[in-house]
PDB file of C-alpha atoms in Angstrom:
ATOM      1  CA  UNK I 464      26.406   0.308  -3.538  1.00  0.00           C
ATOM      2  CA  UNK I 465      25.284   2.319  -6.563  1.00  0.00           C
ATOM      3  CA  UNK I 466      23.262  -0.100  -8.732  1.00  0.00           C
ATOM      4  CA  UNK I 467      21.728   0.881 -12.264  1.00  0.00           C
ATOM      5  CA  UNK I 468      19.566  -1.091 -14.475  1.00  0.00           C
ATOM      6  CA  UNK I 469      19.506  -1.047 -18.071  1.00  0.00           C
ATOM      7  CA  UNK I 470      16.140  -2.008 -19.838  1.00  0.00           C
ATOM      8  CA  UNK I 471      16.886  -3.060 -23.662  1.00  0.00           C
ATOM      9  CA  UNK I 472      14.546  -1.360 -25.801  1.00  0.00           C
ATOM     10  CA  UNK I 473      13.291  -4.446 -27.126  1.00  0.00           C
ATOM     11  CA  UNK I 474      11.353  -5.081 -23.924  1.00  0.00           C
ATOM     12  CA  UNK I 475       9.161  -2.339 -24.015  1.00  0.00           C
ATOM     13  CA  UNK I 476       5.976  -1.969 -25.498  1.00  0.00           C
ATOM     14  CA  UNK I 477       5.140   1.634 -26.840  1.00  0.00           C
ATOM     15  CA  UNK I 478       1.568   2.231 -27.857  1.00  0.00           C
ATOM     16  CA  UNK I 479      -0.098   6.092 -29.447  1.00  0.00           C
ATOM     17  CA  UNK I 480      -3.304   7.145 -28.270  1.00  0.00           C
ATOM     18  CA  UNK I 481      -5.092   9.860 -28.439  1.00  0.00           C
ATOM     19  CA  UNK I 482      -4.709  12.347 -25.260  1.00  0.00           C
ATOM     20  CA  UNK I 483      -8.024  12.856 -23.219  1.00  0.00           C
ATOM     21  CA  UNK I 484      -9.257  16.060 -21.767  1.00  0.00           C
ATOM     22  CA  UNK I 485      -9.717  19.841 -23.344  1.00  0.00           C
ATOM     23  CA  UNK I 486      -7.545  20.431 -26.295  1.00  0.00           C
ATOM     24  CA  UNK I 487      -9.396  21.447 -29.309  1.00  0.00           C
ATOM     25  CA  UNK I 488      -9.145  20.115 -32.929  1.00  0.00           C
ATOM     26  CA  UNK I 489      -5.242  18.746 -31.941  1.00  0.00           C
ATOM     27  CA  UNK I 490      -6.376  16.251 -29.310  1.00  0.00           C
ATOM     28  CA  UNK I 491      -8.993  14.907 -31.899  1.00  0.00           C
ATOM     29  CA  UNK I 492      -6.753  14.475 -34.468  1.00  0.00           C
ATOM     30  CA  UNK I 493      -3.242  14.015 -32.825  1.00  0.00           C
ATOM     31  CA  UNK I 494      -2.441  10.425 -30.626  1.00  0.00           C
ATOM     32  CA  UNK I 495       0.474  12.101 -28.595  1.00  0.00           C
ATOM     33  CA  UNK I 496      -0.654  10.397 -25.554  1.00  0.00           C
ATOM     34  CA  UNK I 497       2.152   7.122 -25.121  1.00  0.00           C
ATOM     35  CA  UNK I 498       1.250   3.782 -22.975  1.00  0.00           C
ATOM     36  CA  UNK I 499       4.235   2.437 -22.265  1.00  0.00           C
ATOM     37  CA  UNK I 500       4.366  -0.825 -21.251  1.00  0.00           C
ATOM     38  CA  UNK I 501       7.042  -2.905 -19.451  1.00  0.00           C
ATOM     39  CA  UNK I 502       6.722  -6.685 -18.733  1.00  0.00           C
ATOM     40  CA  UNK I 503       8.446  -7.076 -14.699  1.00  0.00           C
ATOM     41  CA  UNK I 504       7.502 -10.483 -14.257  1.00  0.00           C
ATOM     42  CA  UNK I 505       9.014 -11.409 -17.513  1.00  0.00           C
ATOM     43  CA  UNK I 506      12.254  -9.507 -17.898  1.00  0.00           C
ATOM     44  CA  UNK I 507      16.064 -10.838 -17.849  1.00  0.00           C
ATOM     45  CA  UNK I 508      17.361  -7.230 -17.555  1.00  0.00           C
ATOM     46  CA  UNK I 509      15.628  -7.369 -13.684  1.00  0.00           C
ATOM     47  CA  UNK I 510      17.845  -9.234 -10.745  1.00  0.00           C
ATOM     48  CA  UNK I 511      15.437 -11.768  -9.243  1.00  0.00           C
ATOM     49  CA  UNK I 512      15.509  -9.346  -6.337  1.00  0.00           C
ATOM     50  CA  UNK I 513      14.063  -6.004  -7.496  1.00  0.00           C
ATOM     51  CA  UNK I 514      11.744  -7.934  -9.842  1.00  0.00           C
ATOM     52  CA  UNK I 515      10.485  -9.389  -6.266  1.00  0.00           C
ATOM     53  CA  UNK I 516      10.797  -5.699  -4.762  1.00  0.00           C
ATOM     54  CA  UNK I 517       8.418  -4.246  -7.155  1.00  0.00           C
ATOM     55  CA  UNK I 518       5.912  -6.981  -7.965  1.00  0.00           C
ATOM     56  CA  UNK I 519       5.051  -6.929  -4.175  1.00  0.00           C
ATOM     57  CA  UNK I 520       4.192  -2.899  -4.375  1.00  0.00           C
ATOM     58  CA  UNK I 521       0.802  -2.056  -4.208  1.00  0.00           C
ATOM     59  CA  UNK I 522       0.664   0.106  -7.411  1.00  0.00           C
ATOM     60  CA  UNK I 523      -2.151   0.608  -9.522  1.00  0.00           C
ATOM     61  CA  UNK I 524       0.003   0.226 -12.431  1.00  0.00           C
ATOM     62  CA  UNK I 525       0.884  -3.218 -12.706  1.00  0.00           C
ATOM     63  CA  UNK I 526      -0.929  -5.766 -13.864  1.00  0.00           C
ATOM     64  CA  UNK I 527      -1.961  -9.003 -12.276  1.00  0.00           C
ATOM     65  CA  UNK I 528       0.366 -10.798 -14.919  1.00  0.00           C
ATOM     66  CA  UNK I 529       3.356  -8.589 -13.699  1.00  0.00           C
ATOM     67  CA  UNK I 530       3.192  -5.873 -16.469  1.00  0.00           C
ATOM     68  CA  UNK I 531       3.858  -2.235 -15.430  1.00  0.00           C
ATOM     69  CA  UNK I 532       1.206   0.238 -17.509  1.00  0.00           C
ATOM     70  CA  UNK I 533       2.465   3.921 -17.418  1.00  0.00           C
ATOM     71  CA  UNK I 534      -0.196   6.201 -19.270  1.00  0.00           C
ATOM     72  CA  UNK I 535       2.236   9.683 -20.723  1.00  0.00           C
ATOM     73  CA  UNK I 536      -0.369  12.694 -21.593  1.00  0.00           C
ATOM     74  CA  UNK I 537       0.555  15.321 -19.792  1.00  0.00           C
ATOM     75  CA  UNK I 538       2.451  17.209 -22.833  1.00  0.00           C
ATOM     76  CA  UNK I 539       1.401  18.162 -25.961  1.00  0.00           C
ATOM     77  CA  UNK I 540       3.917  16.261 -28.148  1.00  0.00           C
ATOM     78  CA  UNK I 541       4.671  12.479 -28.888  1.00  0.00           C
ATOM     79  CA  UNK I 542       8.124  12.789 -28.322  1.00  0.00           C
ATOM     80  CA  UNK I 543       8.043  14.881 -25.184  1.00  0.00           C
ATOM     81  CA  UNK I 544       5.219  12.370 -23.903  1.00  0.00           C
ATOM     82  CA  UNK I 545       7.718   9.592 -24.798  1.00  0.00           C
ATOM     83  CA  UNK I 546      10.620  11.172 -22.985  1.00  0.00           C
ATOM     84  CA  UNK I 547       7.665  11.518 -19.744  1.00  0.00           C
ATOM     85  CA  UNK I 548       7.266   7.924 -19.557  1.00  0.00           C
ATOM     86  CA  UNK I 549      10.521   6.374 -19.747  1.00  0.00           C
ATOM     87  CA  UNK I 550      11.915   8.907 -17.338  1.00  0.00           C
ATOM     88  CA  UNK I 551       9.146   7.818 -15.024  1.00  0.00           C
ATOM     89  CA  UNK I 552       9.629   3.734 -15.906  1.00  0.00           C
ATOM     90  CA  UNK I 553      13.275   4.585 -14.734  1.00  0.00           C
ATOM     91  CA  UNK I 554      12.091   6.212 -11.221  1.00  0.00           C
ATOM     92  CA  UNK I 555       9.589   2.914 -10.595  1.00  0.00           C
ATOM     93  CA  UNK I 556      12.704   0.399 -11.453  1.00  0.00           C
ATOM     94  CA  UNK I 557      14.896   2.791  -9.294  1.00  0.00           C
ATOM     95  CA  UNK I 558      12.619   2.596  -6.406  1.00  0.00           C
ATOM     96  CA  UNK I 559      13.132  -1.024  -6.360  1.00  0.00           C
ATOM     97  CA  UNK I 560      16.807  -1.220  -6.011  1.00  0.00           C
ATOM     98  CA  UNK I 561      17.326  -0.552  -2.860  1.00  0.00           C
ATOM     99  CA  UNK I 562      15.877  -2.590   0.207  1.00  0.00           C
ATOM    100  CA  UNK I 563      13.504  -1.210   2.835  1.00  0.00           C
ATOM    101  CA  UNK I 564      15.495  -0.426   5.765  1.00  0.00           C
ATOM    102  CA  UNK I 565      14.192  -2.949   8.187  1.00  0.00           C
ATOM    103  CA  UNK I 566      12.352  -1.354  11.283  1.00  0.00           C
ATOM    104  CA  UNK I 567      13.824  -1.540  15.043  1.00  0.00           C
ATOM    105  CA  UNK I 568      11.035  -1.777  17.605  1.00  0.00           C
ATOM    106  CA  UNK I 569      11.824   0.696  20.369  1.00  0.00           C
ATOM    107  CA  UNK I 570      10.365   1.151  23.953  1.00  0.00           C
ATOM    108  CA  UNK I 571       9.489   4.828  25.154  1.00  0.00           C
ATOM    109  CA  UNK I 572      12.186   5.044  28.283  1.00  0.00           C
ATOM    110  CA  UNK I 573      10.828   5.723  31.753  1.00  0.00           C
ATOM    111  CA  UNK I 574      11.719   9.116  31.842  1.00  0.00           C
ATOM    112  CA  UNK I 575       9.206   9.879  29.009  1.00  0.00           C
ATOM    113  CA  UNK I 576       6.596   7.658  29.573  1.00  0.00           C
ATOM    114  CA  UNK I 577       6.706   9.936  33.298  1.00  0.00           C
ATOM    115  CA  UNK I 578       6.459  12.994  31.408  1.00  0.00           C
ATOM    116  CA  UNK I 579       3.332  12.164  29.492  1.00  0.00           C
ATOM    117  CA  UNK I 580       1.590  10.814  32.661  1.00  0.00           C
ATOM    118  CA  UNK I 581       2.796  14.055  34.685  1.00  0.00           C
ATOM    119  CA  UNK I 582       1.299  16.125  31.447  1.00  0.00           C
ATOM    120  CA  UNK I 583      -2.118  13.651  31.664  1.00  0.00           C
ATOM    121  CA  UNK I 584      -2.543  14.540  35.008  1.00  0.00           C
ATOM    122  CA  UNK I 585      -1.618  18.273  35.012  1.00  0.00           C
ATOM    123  CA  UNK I 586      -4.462  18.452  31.968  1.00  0.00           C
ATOM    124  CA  UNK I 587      -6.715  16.301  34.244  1.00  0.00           C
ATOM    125  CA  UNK I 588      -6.743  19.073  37.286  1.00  0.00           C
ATOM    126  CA  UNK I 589      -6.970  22.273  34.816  1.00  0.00           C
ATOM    127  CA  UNK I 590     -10.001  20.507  33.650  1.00  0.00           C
ATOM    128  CA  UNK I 591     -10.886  19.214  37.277  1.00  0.00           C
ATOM    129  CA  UNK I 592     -10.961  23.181  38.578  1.00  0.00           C
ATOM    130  CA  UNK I 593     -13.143  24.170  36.022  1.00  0.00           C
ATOM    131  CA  UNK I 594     -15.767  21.927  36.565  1.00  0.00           C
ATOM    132  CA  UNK I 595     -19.258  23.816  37.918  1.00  0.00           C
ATOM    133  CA  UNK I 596     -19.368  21.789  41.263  1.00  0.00           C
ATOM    134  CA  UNK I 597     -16.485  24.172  42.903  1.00  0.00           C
ATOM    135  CA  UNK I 598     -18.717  27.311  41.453  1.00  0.00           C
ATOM    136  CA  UNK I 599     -19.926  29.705  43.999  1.00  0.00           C
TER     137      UNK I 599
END
């Protein structure tokens, strides 16, 4: 099942800032750092089920209301900074689509569980002989 999502531009929110950190005279003068933002909670491009998927993440990004924040700055231009944060707006929607595999709860089989406890007590008598008490 290959799934793919298409955000209309209208719902995204595209804001300039200036870039932080060393520079020189271009970071001072320049806002080629981009704040994208993307309402989740809000949009009718998201299936009810990937909009669940990724408001329950733990990410730093998004808002209590449900908006995803993505701060571009690594590059020097707008455009390039632009290009950053949609490509990484697609990877965060992307890691939504698809449903955790659900976990299986095993049992270690007798065989193994025998192996560790032979190990345990083969460790237990190296450290048995070298105690001082059999020291002549």
């Amino acid at each position: 099942m290959d799934l793919s999502i298409t955000i209309p531009e209208q719902e995204l929110v595209e804001r300039f800032v200036r870039s932080t950190g060393p520079g020189g005279q271009n970071v001072n003068k320049v806002a080629t750092a981009v704040e994208l933002r993307f309402d989740i909670a809000q949009s009718p491009s998201l299936p009810e089920a990937v909009r669940e998927r990724l408001l329950s993440k733990r990410d730093r990004r998004v808002t209590t209301e449900g908006v995803l924040v993505i701060s571009a700055q690594r590059f020097r231009t707008q455009e390039r900074n632009r290009e950053d944060a949609r490509e990484r707006l697609a990877a965060f929607v992307d890691s939504g689509l698809r449903a955790p595999k659900p976990r299986i709860a095993t049992k270690p089989s007798r065989a193994s569980k025998e192996r560790r406890l032979g190990a345990k007590r083969e460790r237990s008598s190296t450290k048995r002989g070298r105690s001082q008490s059999n020291w002549d």
